[in-house]
Short mmCIF file of C-alpha atoms (C1' of nucleotides) in Angstrom, two decimals:
data_model
loop_
_atom_site.label_atom_id
_atom_site.label_comp_id
_atom_site.label_asym_id
_atom_site.label_seq_id
_atom_site.Cartn_x
_atom_site.Cartn_y
_atom_site.Cartn_z
CA MET A 1 -17.20 -19.60 71.74
CA LYS A 2 -19.60 -18.77 68.75
CA GLY A 3 -22.82 -18.78 68.14
CA LYS A 4 -21.67 -21.38 65.74
CA VAL A 5 -21.97 -23.95 68.25
CA PHE A 6 -25.27 -22.71 70.01
CA LYS A 7 -26.72 -23.48 67.19
CA THR A 8 -25.52 -26.69 66.07
CA VAL A 9 -26.37 -27.66 69.38
CA VAL A 10 -30.13 -25.88 69.40
CA ARG A 11 -31.21 -26.21 65.90
CA PRO A 12 -31.16 -29.95 65.07
CA ALA A 13 -34.66 -29.70 66.59
CA MET A 14 -33.59 -30.04 70.98
CA SER A 15 -30.70 -31.99 71.13
CA PHE A 16 -27.60 -30.74 73.19
CA GLY A 17 -25.60 -32.74 75.22
CA LEU A 18 -26.53 -33.80 78.82
CA GLU A 19 -24.31 -31.12 80.36
CA THR A 20 -24.01 -28.92 77.51
CA VAL A 21 -25.95 -25.77 78.05
CA ALA A 22 -25.87 -22.64 75.38
CA LEU A 23 -25.38 -20.22 77.48
CA LYS A 24 -26.32 -15.76 76.71
CA LYS A 25 -23.80 -13.18 77.87
CA ARG A 26 -22.77 -13.67 80.88
CA GLN A 27 -24.95 -10.55 82.41
CA GLU A 28 -27.11 -12.75 81.41
CA ALA A 29 -26.79 -15.66 83.31
CA GLU A 30 -28.90 -14.46 85.88
CA LEU A 31 -31.60 -15.16 83.60
CA GLU A 32 -29.91 -18.68 83.02
CA VAL A 33 -29.67 -19.45 86.22
CA ALA A 34 -33.37 -18.70 86.90
CA GLU A 35 -33.87 -21.23 84.15
CA LEU A 36 -32.27 -23.71 85.07
CA LYS A 37 -34.33 -23.72 88.41
CA MET A 38 -37.25 -23.31 86.43
CA LEU A 39 -36.27 -26.13 84.69
CA ARG A 40 -36.71 -28.54 87.80
CA PHE A 41 -38.80 -26.45 88.76
CA SER A 42 -41.03 -27.54 86.51
CA LEU A 43 -40.15 -30.96 86.32
CA GLY A 44 -42.82 -32.21 88.31
CA VAL A 45 -44.00 -28.94 89.73
CA THR A 46 -45.97 -27.03 87.48
CA LYS A 47 -47.75 -27.08 84.22
CA MET A 48 -45.03 -26.86 81.86
CA ASP A 49 -47.02 -24.41 79.62
CA ARG A 50 -47.55 -22.20 82.20
CA ILE A 51 -43.86 -22.08 82.72
CA ARG A 52 -43.26 -21.45 79.18
CA ASN A 53 -45.41 -19.08 78.58
CA GLU A 54 -45.67 -16.66 82.04
CA ASP A 55 -41.88 -17.15 83.32
CA ILE A 56 -40.21 -18.13 80.02
CA LYS A 57 -41.80 -15.64 77.92
CA GLY A 58 -39.64 -12.81 77.07
CA THR A 59 -35.72 -14.14 77.76
CA THR A 60 -33.76 -15.17 74.88
CA HIS A 61 -34.47 -18.42 73.86
CA GLN A 62 -31.79 -21.19 74.66
CA ALA A 63 -30.66 -24.48 74.83
CA LEU A 64 -30.45 -26.09 78.10
CA GLY A 65 -30.01 -29.67 79.00
CA VAL A 66 -29.18 -30.97 82.74
CA ARG A 67 -28.51 -34.06 83.63
CA TYR A 68 -28.92 -35.15 86.82
CA GLY A 69 -28.14 -38.72 87.94
CA GLU A 70 -30.78 -40.80 85.58
CA MET A 71 -32.88 -37.49 84.93
CA PHE A 72 -32.99 -35.33 82.00
CA TYR A 73 -34.34 -31.83 82.73
CA CYS A 74 -34.16 -30.43 79.51
CA LYS A 75 -35.38 -27.14 77.94
CA LEU A 76 -34.89 -25.72 75.08
CA VAL A 77 -35.28 -22.20 74.91
CA LYS A 78 -34.34 -21.34 71.34
CA ARG A 79 -32.82 -18.14 71.30
CA SER A 80 -31.92 -15.73 68.27
CA GLU A 81 -28.71 -16.94 67.30
CA GLU A 82 -27.27 -13.13 67.10
CA GLU A 83 -26.65 -12.68 70.61
CA VAL A 84 -25.85 -16.11 71.34
CA ASP A 85 -22.60 -15.89 73.13
CA MET A 86 -21.81 -18.46 74.61
CA ASP A 87 -20.60 -19.29 78.04
CA LYS A 88 -19.52 -23.01 78.00
CA VAL A 89 -17.94 -22.82 81.21
CA THR A 90 -20.49 -20.72 83.36
CA ALA A 91 -22.49 -23.64 81.34
CA ALA A 92 -20.61 -26.18 82.92
CA MET A 93 -20.49 -24.73 86.17
CA VAL A 94 -24.54 -24.49 86.56
CA LEU A 95 -24.57 -27.67 85.37
CA THR A 96 -21.83 -30.03 87.37
CA SER A 97 -23.28 -28.06 90.43
CA LEU A 98 -26.79 -29.03 89.49
CA SER A 99 -25.74 -32.73 88.49
CA THR A 100 -23.70 -32.95 91.91
CA SER A 101 -25.91 -31.03 94.59
CA PRO A 102 -27.85 -33.90 95.71
CA LEU A 103 -31.75 -33.34 96.63
CA VAL A 104 -31.08 -30.03 95.93
CA ARG A 105 -30.19 -28.74 99.35
CA SER A 106 -27.42 -29.67 99.62
CA PRO A 107 -24.34 -27.37 98.71
CA PRO A 108 -26.92 -24.93 97.68
CA VAL A 109 -25.34 -24.05 94.26
CA LYS A 110 -23.70 -20.71 94.28
CA VAL A 111 -23.56 -19.55 90.46
CA CYS A 112 -21.89 -17.19 88.98
CA GLU A 113 -23.24 -13.92 89.97
CA GLY A 114 -26.49 -12.29 90.56
CA LEU A 115 -29.56 -13.91 90.04
CA SER A 116 -31.12 -13.03 93.20
CA GLY A 117 -34.57 -12.15 92.47
CA SER A 118 -34.82 -12.61 88.40
CA TRP A 119 -36.71 -15.91 89.90
CA LYS A 120 -40.29 -15.00 89.58
CA ASP A 121 -41.01 -14.41 93.24
CA ASN A 122 -44.64 -15.06 93.10
CA GLY A 123 -45.10 -14.25 96.61
CA SER A 124 -46.40 -17.43 97.28
CA ALA A 125 -42.09 -18.08 97.45
CA GLY A 126 -42.93 -21.25 94.88
CA PRO A 127 -40.79 -23.74 95.85
CA PHE A 128 -37.82 -22.42 95.79
CA THR A 129 -35.98 -20.23 98.47
CA PRO A 130 -34.89 -16.87 96.83
CA SER A 131 -32.11 -17.74 99.61
CA SER A 132 -33.53 -14.25 100.94
CA ASN A 133 -32.50 -12.87 97.40
CA SER A 134 -28.96 -12.82 99.20
CA SER A 135 -27.64 -10.01 96.59
CA SER A 136 -25.10 -11.65 95.15
CA GLY A 137 -25.24 -15.40 96.69
CA GLY A 138 -27.33 -16.06 94.19
CA TYR A 139 -27.95 -19.56 96.12
CA TRP A 140 -31.30 -20.92 94.22
CA SER A 141 -31.94 -24.15 96.09
CA TRP A 142 -35.10 -25.83 95.67
CA SER A 143 -36.77 -26.54 98.53
CA ALA A 144 -39.88 -28.68 97.81
CA PRO A 145 -43.04 -27.79 99.77
CA SER A 146 -43.38 -30.39 101.13
CA ASP A 147 -39.74 -32.06 100.65
CA GLN A 148 -40.54 -34.57 103.05
CA SER A 149 -41.98 -36.45 100.41
CA ASN A 150 -42.68 -34.75 97.79
CA PRO A 151 -43.09 -37.22 94.84
CA SER A 152 -42.99 -34.38 93.11
CA THR A 153 -39.54 -33.65 93.57
CA PRO A 154 -37.03 -34.76 91.19
CA SER A 155 -34.70 -36.03 93.82
CA PRO A 156 -31.93 -36.91 91.97
CA PRO A 157 -30.95 -40.75 92.66
CA LEU A 158 -28.71 -39.22 94.92
CA SER A 159 -24.66 -37.72 94.10
CA ALA A 160 -23.41 -41.04 95.46
CA ASP A 161 -24.61 -43.01 92.28
CA SER A 162 -21.31 -43.61 91.05
CA PHE A 163 -22.62 -42.62 87.95
CA LYS A 164 -21.05 -41.86 84.84
CA PRO A 165 -19.20 -38.77 86.07
CA PHE A 166 -19.95 -35.04 84.92
CA ARG A 167 -19.06 -34.76 81.88
CA VAL A 168 -18.42 -31.81 80.65
CA PRO A 169 -17.30 -32.17 77.29
CA SER A 170 -16.90 -28.86 76.15
CA LEU A 171 -15.63 -27.57 78.81
CA GLY A 172 -12.29 -29.22 78.41
CA GLY A 173 -11.98 -28.83 74.45
CA VAL A 174 -13.48 -24.99 75.45
CA GLY A 175 -13.70 -22.82 72.78
CA PRO A 176 -15.89 -23.67 69.56
CA GLY A 177 -13.87 -26.09 68.00
CA PRO A 178 -14.54 -29.00 70.19
CA ALA A 179 -18.41 -29.07 70.43
CA GLY A 180 -18.50 -28.83 66.61
CA PRO A 181 -17.11 -32.32 66.01
CA GLU A 182 -19.29 -33.36 68.93
CA ASP A 183 -21.13 -35.89 67.15
CA PRO A 184 -20.81 -35.43 62.85
CA SER A 185 -21.56 -39.11 62.81
CA ILE A 186 -24.92 -39.41 64.64
CA ASP A 187 -25.89 -37.04 62.69
CA GLU A 188 -29.93 -38.78 62.48
CA GLN A 189 -32.78 -38.36 60.73
CA ASP A 190 -34.61 -34.77 60.86
CA GLY A 191 -31.47 -33.71 62.30
CA SER A 192 -32.35 -34.55 65.37
CA SER A 193 -29.42 -36.28 66.03
CA LEU A 194 -28.56 -36.67 69.87
CA LEU A 195 -25.51 -34.94 71.63
CA PHE A 196 -26.50 -36.65 74.63
CA ASP A 197 -23.17 -38.38 73.54
CA GLU A 198 -24.34 -40.85 76.25
CA PRO A 199 -25.67 -43.98 76.24
CA ILE A 200 -27.54 -43.68 73.33
CA PRO A 201 -28.22 -47.23 72.22
CA ARG A 202 -26.13 -47.28 69.44
CA LYS A 203 -23.93 -49.22 70.58
CA ARG A 204 -25.84 -51.64 72.31
CA LYS A 205 -24.11 -53.64 75.11
CA ASN A 206 -24.48 -57.21 75.66
CA SER A 207 -27.81 -56.91 77.10
CA MET A 208 -27.69 -53.57 78.38
CA LYS A 209 -30.00 -51.33 76.65
CA VAL A 210 -30.45 -47.57 77.31
CA MET A 211 -33.80 -45.94 76.48
CA PHE A 212 -35.56 -43.18 77.15
CA LYS A 213 -38.80 -42.40 78.88
CA CYS A 214 -41.02 -40.25 78.64
CA LEU A 215 -41.58 -38.36 81.99
CA TRP A 216 -45.57 -36.99 81.41
CA LYS A 217 -47.57 -37.72 83.41
CA ASN A 218 -49.45 -40.50 81.96
CA CYS A 219 -46.88 -41.65 79.74
CA GLY A 220 -44.30 -43.74 80.15
CA LYS A 221 -43.18 -43.97 76.63
CA VAL A 222 -39.91 -45.32 76.36
CA LEU A 223 -38.16 -45.31 73.51
CA SER A 224 -34.35 -45.94 72.52
CA THR A 225 -33.05 -42.98 71.05
CA ALA A 226 -33.71 -39.37 72.45
CA ALA A 227 -34.17 -38.00 69.24
CA GLY A 228 -37.15 -40.55 69.48
CA ILE A 229 -38.07 -39.52 72.78
CA GLN A 230 -38.16 -35.79 71.93
CA ARG A 231 -40.27 -35.74 69.57
CA HIS A 232 -42.74 -38.08 71.21
CA ILE A 233 -42.92 -35.18 73.63
CA ARG A 234 -42.92 -32.11 71.09
CA THR A 235 -46.12 -33.82 69.27
CA ILE A 236 -47.63 -36.48 71.58
CA HIS A 237 -47.35 -34.00 74.71
CA LEU A 238 -46.40 -30.14 73.32
CA GLY A 239 -48.76 -30.59 70.77
CA ARG A 240 -46.75 -29.85 67.88
CA ASN A 241 -47.64 -31.82 64.73
CA CYS A 242 -44.78 -31.04 62.28
CA ASP A 243 -41.67 -32.89 63.89
CA SER A 244 -39.24 -30.84 62.20
CA ASP A 245 -38.23 -27.72 63.80
CA CYS A 246 -41.72 -26.10 63.52
CA SER A 247 -41.34 -25.42 67.23
CA ASP A 248 -42.01 -22.18 68.36
CA GLY A 249 -38.53 -22.30 70.18
CA GLU A 250 -39.31 -23.43 73.18
CA GLU A 251 -39.75 -27.32 74.40
CA ASP A 252 -39.79 -28.52 77.26
CA PHE A 253 -39.08 -32.60 77.08
CA TYR A 254 -38.57 -34.73 80.44
CA TYR A 255 -37.83 -38.13 80.28
CA THR A 256 -35.06 -40.19 81.83
CA GLU A 257 -32.95 -42.74 80.40
CA ILE A 258 -33.26 -46.05 81.93
CA LYS A 259 -30.72 -48.93 81.46
CA LEU A 260 -32.43 -52.21 80.81
CA ASN A 261 -31.30 -55.70 80.27
CA THR A 262 -33.21 -57.20 77.62
CA ASP A 263 -32.89 -60.04 80.06
CA SER A 264 -35.16 -58.58 82.64
CA VAL A 265 -37.08 -56.99 80.23
CA ALA A 266 -38.32 -60.77 79.22
CA ASP A 267 -38.90 -61.48 81.95
CA GLY A 268 -40.80 -58.39 82.67
CA LEU A 269 -43.06 -59.22 79.57
CA SER A 270 -44.03 -62.94 80.74
CA SER A 271 -44.97 -61.36 84.45
CA LEU A 272 -46.32 -58.41 83.78
CA SER A 273 -45.47 -57.77 86.90
CA PRO A 274 -46.10 -54.05 87.77
CA VAL A 275 -43.17 -52.07 88.91
CA SER A 276 -39.99 -52.62 87.42
CA PRO A 277 -37.83 -50.75 88.84
CA SER A 278 -35.15 -53.69 87.83
CA ILE A 279 -35.35 -52.02 85.39
CA ILE A 280 -33.68 -47.99 85.87
CA SER A 281 -30.03 -48.89 87.34
CA PRO A 282 -29.58 -46.87 90.47
CA PRO A 283 -32.00 -47.89 92.61
CA PRO A 284 -34.32 -44.94 93.26
CA PRO A 285 -33.67 -43.23 96.61
CA PRO A 286 -35.92 -45.07 99.37
CA PRO A 287 -36.35 -41.61 101.75
CA SER A 288 -38.09 -39.62 98.56
CA PRO A 289 -39.36 -42.17 95.88
CA LEU A 290 -38.75 -40.88 92.24
CA PRO A 291 -41.37 -39.12 91.24
CA SER A 292 -41.84 -39.94 87.89
CA LEU A 293 -39.77 -43.21 88.37
CA SER A 294 -41.96 -45.00 91.14
CA GLN A 295 -45.35 -43.74 89.85
CA LEU A 296 -44.78 -43.91 86.13
CA SER A 297 -43.07 -47.66 86.26
CA ASP A 298 -45.68 -48.61 88.25
CA SER A 299 -48.38 -47.47 86.07
CA HIS A 300 -47.05 -48.07 82.80
CA ARG A 301 -45.61 -51.26 83.27
CA PRO A 302 -44.07 -53.46 80.15
CA PRO A 303 -40.94 -51.34 79.55
CA ARG A 304 -41.22 -51.18 75.71
CA ALA A 305 -39.26 -49.47 73.14
CA SER A 306 -39.61 -47.83 70.00
CA ASP A 307 -38.02 -46.44 67.48
CA THR A 308 -36.20 -47.69 64.77
CA LYS A 309 -34.40 -44.72 63.46
CA GLU A 310 -31.20 -45.59 65.54
CA SER A 311 -30.57 -44.94 61.43
CA HIS A 312 -32.63 -45.49 59.58
CA ALA A 313 -30.34 -47.11 57.43
CA GLY A 314 -28.76 -49.60 59.28
CA GLY A 315 -31.19 -48.67 62.00
CA THR A 316 -33.51 -51.58 61.92
CA THR A 317 -30.84 -54.24 62.31
CA LEU A 318 -29.19 -52.52 64.95
CA LEU A 319 -32.22 -52.68 67.46
CA SER A 320 -33.92 -55.63 65.95
CA ARG A 321 -31.59 -58.30 66.22
CA SER A 322 -30.96 -57.20 69.97
CA ALA A 323 -31.88 -60.24 71.76
CA PRO A 324 -34.27 -62.04 71.01
CA SER A 325 -36.23 -60.87 73.00
CA ALA A 326 -35.82 -57.64 71.93
CA LEU A 327 -38.33 -58.21 69.63
CA TYR A 328 -41.34 -57.38 72.60
CA LEU A 329 -39.51 -53.95 73.55
CA ILE A 330 -38.85 -53.22 69.63
CA HIS A 331 -42.11 -50.61 67.76
CA THR A 332 -41.72 -48.61 66.00
CA ASP A 333 -40.54 -45.30 65.96
CA HIS A 334 -42.29 -42.26 66.55
CA ALA A 335 -44.77 -44.97 68.04
CA TYR A 336 -47.24 -42.62 69.56
CA GLN A 337 -48.17 -42.90 72.70
CA ALA A 338 -51.80 -43.89 73.77
CA THR A 339 -51.85 -42.09 77.20
CA ALA A 340 -54.54 -43.15 79.91
CA PRO A 341 -57.83 -42.07 79.34
CA VAL A 342 -57.55 -39.32 80.08
CA SER A 343 -55.85 -36.49 78.33
CA ILE A 344 -53.26 -34.26 79.19
CA PRO A 345 -55.36 -30.84 78.26
CA SER A 346 -52.69 -28.58 77.79
CA SER A 347 -50.85 -30.31 75.02
CA SER A 348 -54.51 -31.06 73.04
CA SER A 349 -54.10 -29.25 70.23
CA ASN A 350 -53.42 -32.18 67.94
CA SER A 351 -55.45 -35.02 68.97
CA THR A 352 -58.23 -33.74 66.61
CA GLY A 353 -60.88 -35.78 69.10
CA SER A 354 -59.50 -39.15 67.61
CA ALA A 355 -62.74 -40.00 68.64
CA SER A 356 -62.93 -43.14 70.93
CA THR A 357 -58.94 -44.17 70.69
CA SER A 358 -56.67 -42.63 72.58
CA PHE A 359 -53.89 -42.59 70.76
CA THR A 360 -53.27 -39.90 68.48
CA PRO A 361 -53.78 -41.00 64.79
CA THR A 362 -50.94 -38.36 63.39
CA ASN A 363 -49.26 -38.42 60.11
CA SER A 364 -47.29 -40.77 60.84
CA SER A 365 -48.25 -44.00 60.32
CA SER A 366 -47.04 -45.85 63.39
CA PHE A 367 -48.40 -46.48 66.63
CA SER A 368 -48.41 -47.84 69.73
CA ILE A 369 -51.18 -49.35 72.07
CA SER A 370 -50.77 -48.37 76.13
CA TRP A 371 -50.91 -51.07 77.50
CA GLN A 372 -52.51 -49.06 80.28
CA SER A 373 -55.32 -46.88 78.37
CA PRO A 374 -58.54 -49.68 77.82
CA PRO A 375 -57.64 -52.59 75.97
CA VAL A 376 -60.63 -52.30 73.45
CA THR A 377 -59.48 -48.46 72.33
CA PHE A 378 -57.19 -49.84 69.73
CA THR A 379 -59.55 -51.77 67.22
CA GLY A 380 -60.49 -50.75 64.32
CA ASN A 381 -58.44 -47.19 63.16
CA THR A 382 -54.79 -48.76 63.85
CA GLN A 383 -53.39 -47.35 61.38
CA VAL A 384 -50.56 -49.67 61.23
CA SER A 385 -50.10 -49.30 57.90
CA PRO A 386 -49.61 -53.09 56.87
CA SER A 387 -47.10 -52.23 54.04
CA LYS A 388 -44.77 -50.30 57.54
CA SER A 389 -41.15 -51.16 55.11
CA GLN A 390 -40.16 -53.23 58.20
CA GLY A 391 -42.25 -55.54 59.18
CA PHE A 392 -40.27 -58.11 61.19
CA GLY A 393 -40.93 -58.11 64.70
CA GLU A 394 -42.36 -55.32 64.67
CA GLN A 395 -46.55 -55.84 63.71
CA ARG A 396 -45.52 -59.04 66.08
CA SER A 397 -44.39 -56.86 69.13
CA GLN A 398 -47.32 -54.55 68.87
CA THR A 399 -49.59 -57.81 69.25
CA ILE A 400 -47.41 -58.92 71.78
CA ALA A 401 -48.11 -55.56 73.08
CA VAL A 402 -51.56 -55.74 72.92
CA LEU A 403 -52.34 -58.84 74.37
CA SER A 404 -50.18 -58.95 77.29
CA SER A 405 -51.40 -55.17 78.23
CA PRO A 406 -55.50 -55.81 79.52
CA PRO A 407 -54.97 -55.07 82.77
CA ARG A 408 -58.30 -54.80 82.18
CA ALA A 409 -60.04 -51.65 83.33
CA THR A 410 -62.51 -53.02 85.15
CA THR A 411 -61.95 -52.04 88.32
CA ALA A 412 -63.53 -48.67 88.74
CA LEU A 413 -66.61 -48.03 86.16
CA SER A 414 -68.17 -45.84 88.36
CA ARG A 415 -66.42 -43.47 90.46
CA LYS A 416 -62.84 -43.62 90.13
CA VAL A 417 -61.07 -44.90 92.89
CA ARG A 418 -59.62 -42.99 95.45
CA GLY A 419 -55.68 -42.10 94.16
CA GLU A 420 -53.88 -43.68 96.50
CA GLY A 421 -50.26 -41.11 95.35
CA LYS A 422 -49.73 -38.11 96.72
CA LYS A 423 -51.87 -35.73 94.57
CA CYS A 424 -51.46 -31.66 93.88
CA ARG A 425 -52.82 -30.55 96.92
CA LYS A 426 -50.51 -32.82 98.88
CA VAL A 427 -47.65 -32.40 97.25
CA TYR A 428 -47.78 -28.79 96.96
CA GLY A 429 -50.33 -27.32 99.57
CA MET A 430 -52.73 -25.43 99.73
CA GLU A 431 -50.24 -22.32 99.73
CA ASN A 432 -49.32 -23.10 96.93
CA ARG A 433 -52.67 -23.93 94.60
CA ASP A 434 -51.46 -22.86 91.69
CA MET A 435 -48.89 -25.27 91.39
CA TRP A 436 -51.49 -27.85 91.48
CA CYS A 437 -52.22 -29.07 88.17
CA THR A 438 -55.57 -27.97 86.52
CA ALA A 439 -57.19 -30.64 87.25
CA CYS A 440 -56.06 -30.65 90.31
CA ARG A 441 -57.36 -27.25 90.86
CA TRP A 442 -60.42 -27.60 89.18
CA LYS A 443 -60.93 -30.88 91.75
CA LYS A 444 -60.82 -32.81 89.45
CA ALA A 445 -58.90 -36.03 88.83
CA CYS A 446 -55.02 -34.82 89.51
CA GLN A 447 -53.22 -35.40 86.02
CA ARG A 448 -50.03 -34.72 87.44
CA PHE A 449 -49.80 -37.55 89.93
CA THR A 450 -52.06 -39.77 88.28
CA ASP A 451 -52.17 -43.60 89.65
"C1'" DG B 1 -62.62 -34.82 109.48
"C1'" DC B 2 -59.86 -35.06 105.39
"C1'" DT B 3 -58.65 -34.98 100.43
"C1'" DG B 4 -60.27 -36.58 95.81
"C1'" DC B 5 -62.75 -36.03 92.12
"C1'" DC B 6 -67.61 -36.60 89.91
"C1'" DG B 7 -71.53 -33.55 88.60
"C1'" DG B 8 -72.92 -29.13 87.69
"C1'" DG B 9 -73.05 -24.77 87.27
"C1'" DG B 10 -71.36 -20.01 86.40
"C1'" DG B 11 -69.16 -16.78 83.05
"C1'" DC C 1 -63.93 -23.67 76.40
"C1'" DC C 2 -62.21 -21.51 81.86
"C1'" DC C 3 -63.08 -21.43 85.97
"C1'" DC C 4 -65.03 -23.23 90.54
"C1'" DC C 5 -67.66 -25.75 93.76
"C1'" DG C 6 -71.75 -28.44 96.24
"C1'" DG C 7 -71.10 -32.90 98.01
"C1'" DC C 8 -70.52 -37.71 97.64
"C1'" DA C 9 -67.54 -41.22 99.33
"C1'" DG C 10 -63.02 -43.89 100.51
"C1'" DC C 11 -59.53 -42.96 103.80
#
DNA sequence: GCTGCCGGGGG
DNA sequence: CCCCCGGCAGC
């Protein structure tokens, strides 16, 4: 267990195995847990930036990746390599428990030792119950404030979900050895290789395709590779322009893995009916609907994918030829998601007031249209470099997207229709006002739980 | 009445 | 900009 592993895992911009976590010294386990908590916490409850800046600041860097049913909770916190001292076992433990505990509340994961109060105990007792700081109990359960129905609670798709058993790759092998070879082959563009040893589409099953869907509010971007989605998030939501390693060290990615079989997708295309549960393999837990999923899915209908870099070399083929209908899915990589008119403030850094358009021009030549944004949006400035190398399908698909998009926003022109979904206030309650999205705090249209 | 959020205002 | 709030309007 040397920094080496860590490096391998982290450096590639934020790729790390689902179940891989780079841990640090044991005495820091405390921190670790705290951060994991935070991770989940932040998923739906808080503004990432805030967390990152206020809570994580100061902690050493590290990478965390958690797979929770269908969801990926990832966080990358760079950390000076010298200090890195992996303790994958611990990591595995943490993660395992994490991934196992259903809705958080069941088996209060008990990790290592301490960690009692390390977690930011901003009085409000936030969503976490520090479990009475049980000295060593280290229980850190996530009892969402409105657990009852908190849409933001990343209620894992049920522990039951006979998903792939939680694999602890490096655990078995233990030591630096295993991690290294982890995925030598998968190395692709900008080193953003994905160690997501899981279901990367590279081996697309007959009609099953694994995609990664961005969980940021207002964004339903779906890409076919983890790297792609990460990049997307980084660029669009985190506001980092440079796509390589400009990361200031901390990055948060939320995205979920979705499996869609090309067929259903095709359907979706034609019917365009909202709600695409079919795509998400395990039916979301009825009681507490996955915030992200449900919410996102209904607002962003057509599951589309982008990304071509499956491997620049033969990648294109890989994807494009998947199936006729796949065409629909194909989009360019780094296709930047045009978000709804509302833009996420925090990451606006790069939006450079692209004037009317909602999608960010960014350097990348491609773009993607959000079927959710007002039809007009994309018109002139579409930087679709016609010279786009891979001309096939692509343009076409885009067109399709556009055509099929307009759900006509003719509805509420004047006053935004009252959002039906739960909003921050309802979800977090007045007590936790500080957890609301800024918009909500300012009594503006909620940005977190858009409808 | 509660709640989302627009418009406006203060720093 | 960030932050706050009066007040309207849908529920």
